[in-house]
């Protein structure tokens, strides 16, 4: 009888040690998971910040410069690299749209993992951070799309009544977002402001 009590005590002691080891391991895994989630959220925030900086530079500097040169061309200043410059600007617009979309995808994946996973502490804060990232990416993408509609070829600065004129409107990111295929028979309305 004494021997069986010792055996049971030994088994119970081993079980306690095993449970304690499992709890330590689970705690380590939990801490590693929380650290990885925080690091990923920080990297996503850095990505959004970088996209915002690049987008601001592209729109405020490069596109603005191109539009000013285009206006100067209308009054006789040569602008030979017009097409090359707008093609480069279009490439940059497309790259930013692609980067934005990738960041959106990663953010949505992370949010999906949070929804499906166990509801652990910090979950609400993580979800709020990811929602903020997603909102910022949406605003940046909307601004990028709205700024990507440009008049690539301007009409003459002085228009005569009852005369037709040519103007070319260009969408700089339509291919990357799959928009261009829906714009095949699109009409653009022009208002001439006197």
Coordinates of C-alpha atoms in Angstrom, one line a residue:
X1 CA 0.0 0.0 0.0
X2 CA 2.8 2.4 0.8
X3 CA 4.5 1.6 -2.5
X4 CA 1.3 2.4 -4.5
X5 CA 1.0 5.7 -2.6
X6 CA 4.6 6.6 -3.5
X7 CA 3.9 5.6 -7.1
X8 CA 0.8 7.8 -7.2
X9 CA 2.6 10.7 -5.5
X10 CA 5.4 10.3 -8.1
X11 CA 3.0 10.3 -11.0
X12 CA 1.2 13.3 -9.5
X13 CA 4.4 15.2 -9.1
X14 CA 5.4 14.4 -12.7
X15 CA 2.0 15.6 -13.9
X16 CA 2.4 18.8 -12.0
X17 CA 5.9 19.4 -13.5
X18 CA 4.6 18.6 -16.9
X19 CA 1.6 21.0 -16.6
X20 CA 4.0 23.7 -15.2
X21 CA 6.3 23.2 -18.2
X22 CA 3.4 23.3 -20.6
X23 CA 2.1 26.5 -19.0
X24 CA 5.6 28.1 -19.3
X25 CA 5.8 27.1 -22.9
X26 CA 2.3 28.4 -23.6
X27 CA 3.2 31.7 -21.9
X28 CA 6.4 31.9 -24.1
X29 CA 4.4 31.2 -27.2
X30 CA 1.8 33.8 -26.2
X31 CA 4.5 36.4 -25.6
X32 CA 6.1 35.6 -28.9
X33 CA 2.7 35.9 -30.7
X34 CA 2.0 39.3 -29.1
X35 CA 5.5 40.5 -30.0
X36 CA 5.1 39.4 -33.6
X37 CA 1.7 41.0 -33.9
X38 CA 3.0 44.3 -32.5
X39 CA 6.0 44.1 -34.9
X40 CA 3.7 43.5 -37.8
X41 CA 1.4 46.3 -36.9
X42 CA 4.5 48.6 -36.5
X43 CA 5.8 47.5 -39.9
X44 CA 2.3 48.2 -41.5
X45 CA 2.3 51.6 -39.9
X46 CA 5.8 52.3 -41.3
X47 CA 4.6 51.1 -44.7
X48 CA 1.6 53.5 -44.6
X49 CA 3.9 56.3 -43.6
X50 CA 6.3 55.6 -46.5
X51 CA 3.4 55.3 -49.0
X52 CA 2.0 58.7 -47.8
X53 CA 5.4 60.4 -48.1
X54 CA 6.0 59.0 -51.6
X55 CA 2.5 59.8 -52.7
X56 CA 2.7 63.4 -51.4
X57 CA 6.0 63.9 -53.2
X58 CA 4.6 62.4 -56.4
X59 CA 1.5 64.5 -56.4
X60 CA 2.8 67.7 -54.9
X61 CA 6.1 67.8 -56.7
X62 CA 6.3 65.7 -59.9
X63 CA 2.7 65.9 -61.1
X64 CA 2.4 69.6 -60.1
X65 CA 5.7 70.3 -62.0
X66 CA 4.4 68.4 -65.1
X67 CA 1.1 70.4 -65.0
X68 CA 2.9 73.7 -64.7
X69 CA 5.2 72.8 -67.6
X70 CA 2.2 71.8 -69.6
X71 CA 0.6 75.2 -69.0
X72 CA 3.8 76.9 -70.0
X73 CA 3.9 74.9 -73.2
X74 CA 0.5 76.5 -74.1
X75 CA 2.2 79.9 -74.2
X76 CA 5.2 78.8 -76.2
X77 CA 7.7 77.3 -73.8
X78 CA 9.1 74.0 -75.2
X79 CA 8.2 70.9 -73.3
X80 CA 9.8 68.1 -75.4
X81 CA 9.9 65.5 -72.6
X82 CA 6.1 65.8 -71.8
X83 CA 5.2 62.2 -72.9
X84 CA 8.3 60.7 -71.2
X85 CA 7.6 62.5 -68.0
X86 CA 4.0 61.6 -67.8
X87 CA 4.8 57.9 -68.5
X88 CA 7.3 58.0 -65.6
X89 CA 4.7 59.6 -63.4
X90 CA 2.2 57.0 -64.4
X91 CA 4.7 54.2 -63.5
X92 CA 5.0 55.8 -60.1
X93 CA 1.3 56.1 -59.6
X94 CA 0.9 52.4 -60.5
X95 CA 3.7 51.4 -58.1
X96 CA 2.1 53.4 -55.3
X97 CA -1.3 51.8 -56.0
X98 CA 0.2 48.4 -56.0
X99 CA 2.1 49.1 -52.7
X100 CA -1.1 50.4 -51.1
X101 CA -3.1 47.4 -52.2
X102 CA -0.4 45.0 -50.8
X103 CA -0.5 46.8 -47.5
X104 CA -4.3 46.6 -47.5
X105 CA -4.1 42.9 -48.2
X106 CA -1.7 42.3 -45.3
X107 CA -3.8 44.4 -42.9
X108 CA -7.0 42.5 -43.9
X109 CA -5.2 39.1 -43.4
X110 CA -4.0 40.2 -39.9
X111 CA -7.5 41.4 -39.0
X112 CA -8.9 38.1 -40.2
X113 CA -6.4 36.2 -38.1
X114 CA -7.4 38.3 -35.1
X115 CA -11.1 37.5 -35.7
X116 CA -10.5 33.8 -36.1
X117 CA -8.0 33.4 -33.3
X118 CA -8.5 33.2 -29.6
X119 CA -9.6 36.5 -28.0
X120 CA -6.5 37.3 -26.0
X121 CA -5.6 40.5 -24.2
X122 CA -4.6 43.3 -26.5
X123 CA -7.0 42.1 -29.1
X124 CA -9.2 45.2 -29.1
X125 CA -6.2 47.5 -29.3
X126 CA -4.7 45.5 -32.1
X127 CA -8.0 45.6 -34.0
X128 CA -8.3 49.4 -33.5
X129 CA -4.7 49.9 -34.8
X130 CA -5.4 47.7 -37.9
X131 CA -8.7 49.5 -38.5
X132 CA -6.8 52.8 -38.4
X133 CA -4.2 51.5 -40.8
X134 CA -6.9 50.3 -43.2
X135 CA -8.7 53.7 -43.0
X136 CA -5.5 55.6 -43.8
X137 CA -4.8 53.3 -46.7
X138 CA -8.3 53.9 -48.0
X139 CA -7.9 57.6 -47.8
X140 CA -4.5 57.5 -49.6
X141 CA -5.9 55.3 -52.3
X142 CA -8.9 57.6 -52.9
X143 CA -6.6 60.6 -53.1
X144 CA -4.3 58.7 -55.5
X145 CA -7.2 57.7 -57.8
X146 CA -8.7 61.2 -57.8
X147 CA -5.3 62.7 -58.7
X148 CA -4.7 60.2 -61.4
X149 CA -7.2 61.7 -63.7
X150 CA -5.3 64.3 -65.7
X151 CA -5.8 66.2 -68.9
X152 CA -2.8 64.9 -70.9
X153 CA -3.4 67.1 -74.0
X154 CA -4.8 70.5 -73.3
X155 CA -6.8 72.5 -75.9
X156 CA -5.6 75.8 -77.2
X157 CA -5.6 78.5 -74.6
X158 CA -8.0 80.7 -76.7
X159 CA -11.1 78.8 -77.9
X160 CA -13.3 80.2 -80.7
X161 CA -17.0 79.8 -80.6
X162 CA -18.6 77.0 -82.7
X163 CA -15.2 75.2 -83.1
X164 CA -14.3 71.7 -82.0
X165 CA -11.2 71.2 -80.0
X166 CA -9.2 68.2 -78.9
X167 CA -8.3 67.3 -75.3
X168 CA -7.0 64.0 -74.0
X169 CA -7.9 62.8 -70.5
X170 CA -5.7 60.1 -69.1
X171 CA -6.1 57.8 -66.1
X172 CA -2.7 57.1 -64.6
X173 CA -3.5 54.0 -62.6
X174 CA -6.4 52.4 -64.4
X175 CA -4.5 49.3 -65.4
X176 CA -3.3 48.4 -61.9
X177 CA -6.7 48.7 -60.3
X178 CA -8.6 47.1 -63.2
X179 CA -10.5 50.3 -63.8
X180 CA -9.5 51.0 -67.4
X181 CA -11.4 48.0 -68.8
X182 CA -14.6 49.6 -67.5
X183 CA -13.8 53.0 -69.1
X184 CA -13.8 51.9 -72.7
X185 CA -16.9 53.9 -73.7
X186 CA -16.6 56.6 -71.1
X187 CA -17.5 60.2 -71.9
X188 CA -15.9 63.1 -70.2
X189 CA -18.0 66.3 -69.7
X190 CA -16.1 69.6 -70.1
X191 CA -17.2 72.9 -68.8
X192 CA -15.6 75.9 -70.3
X193 CA -15.4 78.6 -67.7
X194 CA -15.1 82.1 -69.1

